[in-house]
PDB file of N, CA and C and ligand atoms in Angstrom:
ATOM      1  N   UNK A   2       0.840  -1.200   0.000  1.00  0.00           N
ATOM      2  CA  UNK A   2       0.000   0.000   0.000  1.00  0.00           C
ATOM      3  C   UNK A   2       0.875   1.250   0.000  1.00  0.00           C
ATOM      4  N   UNK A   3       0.248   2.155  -0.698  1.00  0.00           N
ATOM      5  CA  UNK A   3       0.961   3.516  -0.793  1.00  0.00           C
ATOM      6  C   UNK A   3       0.721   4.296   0.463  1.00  0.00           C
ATOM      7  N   UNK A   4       2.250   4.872   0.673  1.00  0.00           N
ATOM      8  CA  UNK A   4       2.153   5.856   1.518  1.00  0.00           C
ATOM      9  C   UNK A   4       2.148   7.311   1.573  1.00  0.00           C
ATOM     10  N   UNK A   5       1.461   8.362   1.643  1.00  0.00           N
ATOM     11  CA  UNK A   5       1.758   9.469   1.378  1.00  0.00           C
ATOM     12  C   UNK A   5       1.705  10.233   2.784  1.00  0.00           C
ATOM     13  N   UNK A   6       2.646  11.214   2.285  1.00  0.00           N
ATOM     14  CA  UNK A   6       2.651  13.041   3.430  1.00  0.00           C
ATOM     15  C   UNK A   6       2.536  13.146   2.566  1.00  0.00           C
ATOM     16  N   UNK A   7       2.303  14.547   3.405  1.00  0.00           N
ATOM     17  CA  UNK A   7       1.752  15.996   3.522  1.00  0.00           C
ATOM     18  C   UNK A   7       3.007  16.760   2.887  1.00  0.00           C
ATOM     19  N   UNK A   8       3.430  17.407   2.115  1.00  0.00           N
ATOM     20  CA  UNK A   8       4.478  18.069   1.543  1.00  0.00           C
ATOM     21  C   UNK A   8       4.926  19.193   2.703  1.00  0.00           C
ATOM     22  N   UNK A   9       3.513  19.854   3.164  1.00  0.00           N
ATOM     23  CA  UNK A   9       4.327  20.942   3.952  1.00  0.00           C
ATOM     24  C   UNK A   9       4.461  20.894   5.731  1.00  0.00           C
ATOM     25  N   UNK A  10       3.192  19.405   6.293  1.00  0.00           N
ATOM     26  CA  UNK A  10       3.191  19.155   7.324  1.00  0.00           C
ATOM     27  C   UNK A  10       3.955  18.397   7.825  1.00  0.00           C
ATOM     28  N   UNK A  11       4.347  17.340   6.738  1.00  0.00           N
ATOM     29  CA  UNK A  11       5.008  16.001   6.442  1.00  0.00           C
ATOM     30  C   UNK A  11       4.392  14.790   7.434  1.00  0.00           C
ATOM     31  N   UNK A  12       3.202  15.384   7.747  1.00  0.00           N
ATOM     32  CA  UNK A  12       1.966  14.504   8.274  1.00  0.00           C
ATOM     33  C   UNK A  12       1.756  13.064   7.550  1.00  0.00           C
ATOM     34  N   UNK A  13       1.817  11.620   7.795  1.00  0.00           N
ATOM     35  CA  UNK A  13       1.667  10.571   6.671  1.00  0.00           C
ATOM     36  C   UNK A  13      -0.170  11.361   6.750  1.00  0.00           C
ATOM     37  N   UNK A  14      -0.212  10.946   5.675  1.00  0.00           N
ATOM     38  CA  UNK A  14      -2.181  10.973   4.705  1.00  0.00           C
ATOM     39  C   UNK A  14      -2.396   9.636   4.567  1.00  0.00           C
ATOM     40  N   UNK A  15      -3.546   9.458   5.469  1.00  0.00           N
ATOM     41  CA  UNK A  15      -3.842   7.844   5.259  1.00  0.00           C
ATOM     42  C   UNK A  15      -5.478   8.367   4.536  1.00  0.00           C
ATOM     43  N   UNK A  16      -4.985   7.713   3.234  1.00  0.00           N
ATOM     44  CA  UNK A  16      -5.930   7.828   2.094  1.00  0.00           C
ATOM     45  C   UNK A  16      -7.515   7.497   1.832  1.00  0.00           C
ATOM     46  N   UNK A  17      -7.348   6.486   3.449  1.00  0.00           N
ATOM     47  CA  UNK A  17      -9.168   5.634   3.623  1.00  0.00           C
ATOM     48  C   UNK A  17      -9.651   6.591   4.589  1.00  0.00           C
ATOM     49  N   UNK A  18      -8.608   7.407   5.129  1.00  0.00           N
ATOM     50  CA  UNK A  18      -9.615   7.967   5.931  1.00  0.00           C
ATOM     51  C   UNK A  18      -9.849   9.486   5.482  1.00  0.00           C
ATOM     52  N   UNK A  19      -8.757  10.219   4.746  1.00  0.00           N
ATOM     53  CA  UNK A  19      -8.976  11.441   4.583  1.00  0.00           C
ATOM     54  C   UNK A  19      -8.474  12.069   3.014  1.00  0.00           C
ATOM     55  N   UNK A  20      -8.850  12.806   2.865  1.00  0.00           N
ATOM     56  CA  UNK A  20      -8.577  13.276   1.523  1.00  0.00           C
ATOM     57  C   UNK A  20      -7.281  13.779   1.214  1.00  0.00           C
ATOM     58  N   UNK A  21      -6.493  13.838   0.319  1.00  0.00           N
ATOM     59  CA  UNK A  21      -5.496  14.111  -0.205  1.00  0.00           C
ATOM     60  C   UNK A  21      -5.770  15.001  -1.609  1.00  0.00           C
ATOM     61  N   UNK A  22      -4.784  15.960  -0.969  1.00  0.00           N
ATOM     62  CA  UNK A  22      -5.183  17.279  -2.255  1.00  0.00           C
ATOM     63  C   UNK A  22      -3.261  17.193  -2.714  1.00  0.00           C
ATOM     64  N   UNK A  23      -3.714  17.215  -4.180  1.00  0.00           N
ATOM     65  CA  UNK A  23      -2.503  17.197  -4.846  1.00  0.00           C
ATOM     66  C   UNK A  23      -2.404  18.867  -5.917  1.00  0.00           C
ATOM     67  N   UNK A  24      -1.540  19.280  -5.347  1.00  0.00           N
ATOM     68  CA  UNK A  24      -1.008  20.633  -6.188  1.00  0.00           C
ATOM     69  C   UNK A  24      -0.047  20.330  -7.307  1.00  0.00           C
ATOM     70  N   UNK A  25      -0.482  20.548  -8.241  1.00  0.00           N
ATOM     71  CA  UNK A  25       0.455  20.913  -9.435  1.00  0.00           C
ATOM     72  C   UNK A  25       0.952  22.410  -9.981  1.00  0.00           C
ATOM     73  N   UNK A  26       2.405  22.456  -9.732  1.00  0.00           N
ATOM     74  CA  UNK A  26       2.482  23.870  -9.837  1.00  0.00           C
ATOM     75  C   UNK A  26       3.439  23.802 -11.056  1.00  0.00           C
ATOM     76  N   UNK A  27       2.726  25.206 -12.006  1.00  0.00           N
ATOM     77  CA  UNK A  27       3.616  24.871 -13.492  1.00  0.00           C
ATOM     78  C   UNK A  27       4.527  26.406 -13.168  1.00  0.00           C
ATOM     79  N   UNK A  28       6.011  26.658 -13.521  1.00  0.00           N
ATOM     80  CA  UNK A  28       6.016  27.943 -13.234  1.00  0.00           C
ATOM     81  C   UNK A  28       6.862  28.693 -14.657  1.00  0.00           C
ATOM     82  N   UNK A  29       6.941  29.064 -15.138  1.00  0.00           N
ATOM     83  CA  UNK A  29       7.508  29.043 -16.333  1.00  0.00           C
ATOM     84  C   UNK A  29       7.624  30.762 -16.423  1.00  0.00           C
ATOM     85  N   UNK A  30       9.307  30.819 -17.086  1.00  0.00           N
ATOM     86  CA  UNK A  30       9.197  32.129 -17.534  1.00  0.00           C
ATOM     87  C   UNK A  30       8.807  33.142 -18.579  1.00  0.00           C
ATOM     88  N   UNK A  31       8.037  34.161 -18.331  1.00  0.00           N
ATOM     89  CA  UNK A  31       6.895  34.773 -19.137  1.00  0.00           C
ATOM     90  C   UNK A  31       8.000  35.355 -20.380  1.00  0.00           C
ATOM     91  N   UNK A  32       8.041  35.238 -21.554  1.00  0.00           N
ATOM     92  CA  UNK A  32       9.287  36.020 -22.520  1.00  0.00           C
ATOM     93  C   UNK A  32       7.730  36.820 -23.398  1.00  0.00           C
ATOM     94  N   UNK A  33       8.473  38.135 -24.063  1.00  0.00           N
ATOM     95  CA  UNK A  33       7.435  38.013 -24.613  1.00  0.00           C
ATOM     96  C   UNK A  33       7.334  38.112 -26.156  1.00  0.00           C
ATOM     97  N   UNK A  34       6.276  37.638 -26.720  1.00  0.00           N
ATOM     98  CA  UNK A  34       6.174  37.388 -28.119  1.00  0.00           C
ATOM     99  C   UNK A  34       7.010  38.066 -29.026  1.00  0.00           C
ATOM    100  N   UNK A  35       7.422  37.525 -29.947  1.00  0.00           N
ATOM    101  CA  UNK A  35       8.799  38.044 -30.341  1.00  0.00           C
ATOM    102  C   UNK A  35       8.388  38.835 -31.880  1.00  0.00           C
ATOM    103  N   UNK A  36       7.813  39.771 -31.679  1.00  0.00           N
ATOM    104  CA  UNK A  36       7.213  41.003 -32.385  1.00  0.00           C
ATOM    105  C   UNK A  36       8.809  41.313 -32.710  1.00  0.00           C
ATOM    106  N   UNK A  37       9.047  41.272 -34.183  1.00  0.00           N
ATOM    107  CA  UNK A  37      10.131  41.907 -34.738  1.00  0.00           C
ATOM    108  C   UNK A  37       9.725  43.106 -34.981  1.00  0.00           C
ATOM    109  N   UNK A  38       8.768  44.201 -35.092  1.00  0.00           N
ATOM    110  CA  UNK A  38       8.324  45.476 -35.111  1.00  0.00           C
ATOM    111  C   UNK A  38       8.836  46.158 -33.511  1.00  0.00           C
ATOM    112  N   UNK A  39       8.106  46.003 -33.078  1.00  0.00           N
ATOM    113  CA  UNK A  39       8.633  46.166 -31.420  1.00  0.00           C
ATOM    114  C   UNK A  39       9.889  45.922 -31.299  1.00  0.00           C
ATOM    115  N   UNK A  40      10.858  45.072 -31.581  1.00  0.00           N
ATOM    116  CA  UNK A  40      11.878  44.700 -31.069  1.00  0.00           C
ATOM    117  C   UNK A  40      13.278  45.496 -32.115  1.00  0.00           C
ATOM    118  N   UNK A  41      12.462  46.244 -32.837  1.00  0.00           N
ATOM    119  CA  UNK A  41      13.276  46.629 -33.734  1.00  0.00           C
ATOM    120  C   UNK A  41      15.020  47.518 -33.203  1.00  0.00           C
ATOM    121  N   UNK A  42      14.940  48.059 -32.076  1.00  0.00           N
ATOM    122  CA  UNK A  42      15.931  48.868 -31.833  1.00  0.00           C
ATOM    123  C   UNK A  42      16.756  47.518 -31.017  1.00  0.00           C
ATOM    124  N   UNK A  43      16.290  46.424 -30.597  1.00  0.00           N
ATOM    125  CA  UNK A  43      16.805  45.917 -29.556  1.00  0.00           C
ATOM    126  C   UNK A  43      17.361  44.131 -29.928  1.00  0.00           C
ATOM    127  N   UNK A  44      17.690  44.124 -31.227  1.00  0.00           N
ATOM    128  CA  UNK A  44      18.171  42.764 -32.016  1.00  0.00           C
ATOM    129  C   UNK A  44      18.926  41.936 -30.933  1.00  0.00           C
ATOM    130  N   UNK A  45      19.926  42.387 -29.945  1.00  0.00           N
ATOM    131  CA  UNK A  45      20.872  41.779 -29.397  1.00  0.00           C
ATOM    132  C   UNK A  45      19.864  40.864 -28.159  1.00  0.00           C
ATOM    133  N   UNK A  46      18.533  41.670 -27.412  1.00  0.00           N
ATOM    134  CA  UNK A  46      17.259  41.146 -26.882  1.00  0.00           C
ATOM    135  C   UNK A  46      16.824  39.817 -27.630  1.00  0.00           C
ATOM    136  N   UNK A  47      16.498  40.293 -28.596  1.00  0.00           N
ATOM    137  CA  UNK A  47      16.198  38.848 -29.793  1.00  0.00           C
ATOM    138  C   UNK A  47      16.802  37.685 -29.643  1.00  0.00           C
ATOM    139  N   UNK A  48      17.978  37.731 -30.077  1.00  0.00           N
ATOM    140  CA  UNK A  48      18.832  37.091 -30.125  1.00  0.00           C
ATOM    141  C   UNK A  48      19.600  36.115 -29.206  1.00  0.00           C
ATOM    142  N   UNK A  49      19.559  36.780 -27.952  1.00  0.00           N
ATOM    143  CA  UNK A  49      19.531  36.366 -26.612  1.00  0.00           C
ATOM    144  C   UNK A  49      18.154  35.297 -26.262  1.00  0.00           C
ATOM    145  N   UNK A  50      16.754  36.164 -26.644  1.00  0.00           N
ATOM    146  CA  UNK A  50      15.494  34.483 -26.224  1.00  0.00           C
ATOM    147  C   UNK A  50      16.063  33.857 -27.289  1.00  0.00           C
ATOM    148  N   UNK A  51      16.325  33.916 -28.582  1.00  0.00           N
ATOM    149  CA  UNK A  51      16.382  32.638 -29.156  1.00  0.00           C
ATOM    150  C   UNK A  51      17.418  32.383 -28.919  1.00  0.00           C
ATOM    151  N   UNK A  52      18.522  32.297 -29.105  1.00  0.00           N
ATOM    152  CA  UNK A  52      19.859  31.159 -28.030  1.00  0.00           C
ATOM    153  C   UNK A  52      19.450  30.326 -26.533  1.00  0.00           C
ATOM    154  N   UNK A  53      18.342  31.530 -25.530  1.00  0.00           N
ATOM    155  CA  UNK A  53      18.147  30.475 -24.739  1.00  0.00           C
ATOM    156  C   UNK A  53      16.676  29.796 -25.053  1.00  0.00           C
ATOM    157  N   UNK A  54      16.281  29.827 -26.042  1.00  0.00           N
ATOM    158  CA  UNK A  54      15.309  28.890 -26.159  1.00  0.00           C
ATOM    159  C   UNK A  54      16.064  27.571 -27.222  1.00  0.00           C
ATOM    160  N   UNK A  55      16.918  27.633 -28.121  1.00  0.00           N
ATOM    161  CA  UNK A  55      17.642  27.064 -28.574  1.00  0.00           C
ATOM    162  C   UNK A  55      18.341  25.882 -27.313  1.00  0.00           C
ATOM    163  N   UNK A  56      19.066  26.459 -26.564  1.00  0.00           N
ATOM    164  CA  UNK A  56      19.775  25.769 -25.338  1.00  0.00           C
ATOM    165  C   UNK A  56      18.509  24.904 -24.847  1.00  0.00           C
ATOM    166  N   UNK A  57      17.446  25.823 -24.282  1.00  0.00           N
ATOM    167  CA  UNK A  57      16.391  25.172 -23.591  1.00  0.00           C
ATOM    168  C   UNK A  57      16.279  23.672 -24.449  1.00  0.00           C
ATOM    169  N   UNK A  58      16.308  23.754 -25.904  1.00  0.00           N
ATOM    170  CA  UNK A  58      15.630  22.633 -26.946  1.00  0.00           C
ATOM    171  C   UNK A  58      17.172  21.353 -27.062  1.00  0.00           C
ATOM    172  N   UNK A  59      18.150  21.969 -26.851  1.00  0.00           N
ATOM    173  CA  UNK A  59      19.107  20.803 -26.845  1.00  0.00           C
ATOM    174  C   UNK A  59      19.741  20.642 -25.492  1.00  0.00           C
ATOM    175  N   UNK A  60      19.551  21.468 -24.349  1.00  0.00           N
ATOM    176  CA  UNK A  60      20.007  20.945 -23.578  1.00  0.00           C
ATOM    177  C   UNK A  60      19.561  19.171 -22.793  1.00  0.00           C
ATOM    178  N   UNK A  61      20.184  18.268 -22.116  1.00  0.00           N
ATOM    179  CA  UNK A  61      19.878  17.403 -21.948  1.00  0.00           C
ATOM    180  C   UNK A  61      19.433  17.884 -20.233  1.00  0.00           C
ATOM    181  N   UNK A  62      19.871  18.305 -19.567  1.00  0.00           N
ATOM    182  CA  UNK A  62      20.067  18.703 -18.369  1.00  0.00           C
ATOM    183  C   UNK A  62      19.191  19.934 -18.014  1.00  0.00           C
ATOM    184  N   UNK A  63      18.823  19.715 -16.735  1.00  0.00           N
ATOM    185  CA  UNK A  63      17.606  20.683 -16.126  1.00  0.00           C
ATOM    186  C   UNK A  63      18.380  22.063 -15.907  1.00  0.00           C
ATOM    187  N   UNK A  64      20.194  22.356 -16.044  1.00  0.00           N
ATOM    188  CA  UNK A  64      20.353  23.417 -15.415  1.00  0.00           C
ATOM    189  C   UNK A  64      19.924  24.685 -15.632  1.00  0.00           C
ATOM    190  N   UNK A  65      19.801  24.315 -17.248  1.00  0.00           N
ATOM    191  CA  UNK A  65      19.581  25.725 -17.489  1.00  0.00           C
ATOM    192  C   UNK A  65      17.409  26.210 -17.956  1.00  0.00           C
ATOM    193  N   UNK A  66      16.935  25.132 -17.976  1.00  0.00           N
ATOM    194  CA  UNK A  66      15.477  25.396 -17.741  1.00  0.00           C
ATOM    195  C   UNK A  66      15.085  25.199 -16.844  1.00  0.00           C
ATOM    196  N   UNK A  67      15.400  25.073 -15.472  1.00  0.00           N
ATOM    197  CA  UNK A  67      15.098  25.232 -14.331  1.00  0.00           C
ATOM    198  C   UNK A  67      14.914  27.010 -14.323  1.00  0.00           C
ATOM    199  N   UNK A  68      15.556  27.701 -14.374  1.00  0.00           N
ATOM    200  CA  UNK A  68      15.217  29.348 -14.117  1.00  0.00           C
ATOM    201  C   UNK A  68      13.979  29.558 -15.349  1.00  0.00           C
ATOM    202  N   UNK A  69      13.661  28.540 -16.309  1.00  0.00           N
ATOM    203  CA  UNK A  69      12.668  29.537 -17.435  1.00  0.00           C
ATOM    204  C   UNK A  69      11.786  28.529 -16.583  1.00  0.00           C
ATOM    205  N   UNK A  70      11.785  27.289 -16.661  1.00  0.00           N
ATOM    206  CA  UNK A  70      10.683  26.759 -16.771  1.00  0.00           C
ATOM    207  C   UNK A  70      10.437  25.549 -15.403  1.00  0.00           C
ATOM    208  N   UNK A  71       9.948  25.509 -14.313  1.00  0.00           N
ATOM    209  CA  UNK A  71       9.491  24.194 -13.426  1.00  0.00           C
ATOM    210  C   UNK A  71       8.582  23.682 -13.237  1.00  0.00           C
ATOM    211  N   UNK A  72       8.542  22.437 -13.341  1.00  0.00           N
ATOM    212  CA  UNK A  72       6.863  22.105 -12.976  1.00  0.00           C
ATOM    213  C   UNK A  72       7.326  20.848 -11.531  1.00  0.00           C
ATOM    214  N   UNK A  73       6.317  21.713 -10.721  1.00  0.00           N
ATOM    215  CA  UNK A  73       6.629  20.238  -9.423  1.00  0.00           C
ATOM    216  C   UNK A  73       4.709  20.088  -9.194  1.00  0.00           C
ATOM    217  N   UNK A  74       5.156  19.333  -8.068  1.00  0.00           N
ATOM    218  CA  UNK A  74       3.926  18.225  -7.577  1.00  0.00           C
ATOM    219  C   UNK A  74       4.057  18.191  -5.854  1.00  0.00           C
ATOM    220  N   UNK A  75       2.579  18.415  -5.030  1.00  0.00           N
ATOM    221  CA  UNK A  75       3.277  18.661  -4.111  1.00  0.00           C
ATOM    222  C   UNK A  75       1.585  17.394  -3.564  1.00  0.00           C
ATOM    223  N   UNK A  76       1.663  16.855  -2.558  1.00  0.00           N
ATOM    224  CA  UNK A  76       0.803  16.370  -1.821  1.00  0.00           C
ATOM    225  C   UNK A  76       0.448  16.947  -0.635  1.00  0.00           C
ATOM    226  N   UNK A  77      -0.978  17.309  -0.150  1.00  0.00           N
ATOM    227  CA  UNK A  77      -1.210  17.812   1.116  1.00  0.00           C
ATOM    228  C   UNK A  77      -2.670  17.048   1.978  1.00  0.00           C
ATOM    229  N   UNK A  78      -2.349  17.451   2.858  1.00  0.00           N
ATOM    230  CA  UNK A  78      -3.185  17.455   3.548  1.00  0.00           C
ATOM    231  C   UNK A  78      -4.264  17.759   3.877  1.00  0.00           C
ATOM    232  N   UNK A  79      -5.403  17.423   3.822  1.00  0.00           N
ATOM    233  CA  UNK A  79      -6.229  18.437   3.947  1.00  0.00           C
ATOM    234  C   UNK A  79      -6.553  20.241   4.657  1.00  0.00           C
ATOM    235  N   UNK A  80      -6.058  20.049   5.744  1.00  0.00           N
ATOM    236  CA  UNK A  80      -5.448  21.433   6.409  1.00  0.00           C
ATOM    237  C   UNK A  80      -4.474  21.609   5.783  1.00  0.00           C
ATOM    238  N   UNK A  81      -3.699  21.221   5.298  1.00  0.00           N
ATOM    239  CA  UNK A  81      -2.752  22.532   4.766  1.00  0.00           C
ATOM    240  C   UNK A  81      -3.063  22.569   3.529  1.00  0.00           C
ATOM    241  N   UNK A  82      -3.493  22.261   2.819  1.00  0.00           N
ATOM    242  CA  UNK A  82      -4.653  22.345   1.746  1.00  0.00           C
ATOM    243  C   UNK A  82      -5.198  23.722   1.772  1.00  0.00           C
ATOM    244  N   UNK A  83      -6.332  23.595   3.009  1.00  0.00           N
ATOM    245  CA  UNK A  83      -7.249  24.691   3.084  1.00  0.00           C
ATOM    246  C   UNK A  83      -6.446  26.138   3.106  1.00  0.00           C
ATOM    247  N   UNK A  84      -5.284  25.630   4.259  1.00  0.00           N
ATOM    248  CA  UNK A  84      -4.575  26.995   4.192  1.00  0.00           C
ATOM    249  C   UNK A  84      -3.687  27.453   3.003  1.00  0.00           C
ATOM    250  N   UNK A  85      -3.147  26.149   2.270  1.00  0.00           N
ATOM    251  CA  UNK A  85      -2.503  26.687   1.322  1.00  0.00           C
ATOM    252  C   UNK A  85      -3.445  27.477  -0.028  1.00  0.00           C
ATOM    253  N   UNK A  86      -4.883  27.251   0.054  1.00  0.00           N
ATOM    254  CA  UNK A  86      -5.483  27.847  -0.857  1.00  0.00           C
ATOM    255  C   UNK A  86      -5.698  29.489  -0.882  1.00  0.00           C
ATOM    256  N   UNK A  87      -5.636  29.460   0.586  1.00  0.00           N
ATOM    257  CA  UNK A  87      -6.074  30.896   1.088  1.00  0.00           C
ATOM    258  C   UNK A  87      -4.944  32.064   1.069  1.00  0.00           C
ATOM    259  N   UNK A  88      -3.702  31.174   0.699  1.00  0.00           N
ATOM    260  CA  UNK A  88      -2.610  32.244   0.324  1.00  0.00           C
ATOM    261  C   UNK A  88      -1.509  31.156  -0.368  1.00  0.00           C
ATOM    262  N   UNK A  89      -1.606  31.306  -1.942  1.00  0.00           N
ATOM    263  CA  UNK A  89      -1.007  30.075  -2.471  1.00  0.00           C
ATOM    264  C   UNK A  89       0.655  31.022  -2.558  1.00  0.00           C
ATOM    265  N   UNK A  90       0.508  32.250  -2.559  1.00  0.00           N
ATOM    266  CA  UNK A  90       1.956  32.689  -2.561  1.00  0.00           C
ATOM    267  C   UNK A  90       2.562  33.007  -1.424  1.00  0.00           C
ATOM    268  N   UNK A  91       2.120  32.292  -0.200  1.00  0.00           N
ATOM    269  CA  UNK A  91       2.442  32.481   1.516  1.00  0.00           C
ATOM    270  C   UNK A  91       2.371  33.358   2.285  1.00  0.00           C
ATOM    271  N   UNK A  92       1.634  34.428   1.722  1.00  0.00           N
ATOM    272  CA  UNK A  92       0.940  35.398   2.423  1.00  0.00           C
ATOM    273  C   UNK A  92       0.173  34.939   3.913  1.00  0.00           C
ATOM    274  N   UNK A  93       0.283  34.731   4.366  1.00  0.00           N
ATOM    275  CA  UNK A  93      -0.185  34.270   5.651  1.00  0.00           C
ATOM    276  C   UNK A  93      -0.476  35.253   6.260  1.00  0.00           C
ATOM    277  N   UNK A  94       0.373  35.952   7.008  1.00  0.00           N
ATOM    278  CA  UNK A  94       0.080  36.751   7.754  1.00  0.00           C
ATOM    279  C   UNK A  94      -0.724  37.813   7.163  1.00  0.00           C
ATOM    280  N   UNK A  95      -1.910  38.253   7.590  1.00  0.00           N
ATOM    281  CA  UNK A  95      -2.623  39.549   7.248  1.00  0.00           C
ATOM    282  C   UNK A  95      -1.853  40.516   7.107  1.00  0.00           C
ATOM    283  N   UNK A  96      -2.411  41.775   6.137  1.00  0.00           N
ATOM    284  CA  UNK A  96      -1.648  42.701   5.899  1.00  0.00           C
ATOM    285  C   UNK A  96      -1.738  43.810   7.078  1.00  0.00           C
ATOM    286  N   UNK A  97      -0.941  44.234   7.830  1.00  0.00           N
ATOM    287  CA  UNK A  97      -1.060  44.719   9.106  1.00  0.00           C
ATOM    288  C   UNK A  97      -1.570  46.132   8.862  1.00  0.00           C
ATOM    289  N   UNK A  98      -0.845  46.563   7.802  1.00  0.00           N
ATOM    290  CA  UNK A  98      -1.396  48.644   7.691  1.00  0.00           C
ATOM    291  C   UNK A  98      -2.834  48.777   7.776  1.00  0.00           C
ATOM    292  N   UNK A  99      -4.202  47.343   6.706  1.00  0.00           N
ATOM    293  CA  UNK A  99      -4.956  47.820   7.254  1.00  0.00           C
ATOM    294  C   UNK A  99      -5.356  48.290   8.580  1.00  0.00           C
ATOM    295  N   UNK A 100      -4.998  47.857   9.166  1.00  0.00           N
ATOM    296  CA  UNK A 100      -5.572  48.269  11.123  1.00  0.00           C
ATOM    297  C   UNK A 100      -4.543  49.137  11.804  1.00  0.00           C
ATOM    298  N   UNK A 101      -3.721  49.466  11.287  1.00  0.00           N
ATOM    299  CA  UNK A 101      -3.195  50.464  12.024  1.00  0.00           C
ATOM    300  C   UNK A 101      -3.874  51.379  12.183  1.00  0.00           C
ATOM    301  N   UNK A 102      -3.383  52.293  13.789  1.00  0.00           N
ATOM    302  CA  UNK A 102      -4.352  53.234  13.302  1.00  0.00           C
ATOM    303  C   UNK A 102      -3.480  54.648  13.015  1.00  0.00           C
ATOM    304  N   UNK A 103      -3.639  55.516  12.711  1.00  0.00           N
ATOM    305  CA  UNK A 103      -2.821  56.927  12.612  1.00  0.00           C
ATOM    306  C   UNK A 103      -2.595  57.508  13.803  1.00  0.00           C
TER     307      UNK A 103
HETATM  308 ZN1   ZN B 206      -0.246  18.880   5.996  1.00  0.00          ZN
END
């Protein structure tokens, strides 16, 4: 039988009794469309995404598409689930200025 944690509790998830939420996170770097009108003053820009998209296409090795592009997989828990929904970029803590007062 399979065993799973919790990615961020590292809680084991026993699967008969409780739910298991699986995150897929794609993260990839945004370049942007390669408008030769727009890009007109800036060829050496050009030239640069396509070499590293070139590299990206023959490299064998993650080193260098790891910074454009990751995709991971994370397993949770149900609580940290809930909480991870409620601030998927770890915002946790409330933003304090609202309540300050002057
Ligand atoms: Zn957890």
């Amino acid at each position: 039988m399979i065993h799973y944690s919790c990615d961020r509790c590292k809680r084991i998830i026993n699967p008969e009794e409780e739910l298991r939420y699986v995150v897929k996170l794609e993260v990839e770097a945004a370049m942007e469309p390669l408008d030769v009108d727009e890009f007109e003053d800036d060829r050496d820009h050009l030239t640069e995404v396509q070499e590293i998209l070139e590299r990206l296409e023959d490299s064998d090795s993650d080193l260098v598409s790891d910074d454009l592009y990751q995709r991971r997989r994370f397993d949770l828990c149900a609580e940290c689930y809930r909480r991870f929904i409620k601030a998927p970029l770890g915002h946790d803590a409330r933003v304090q200025f609202e309540f300050s007062q002057n």
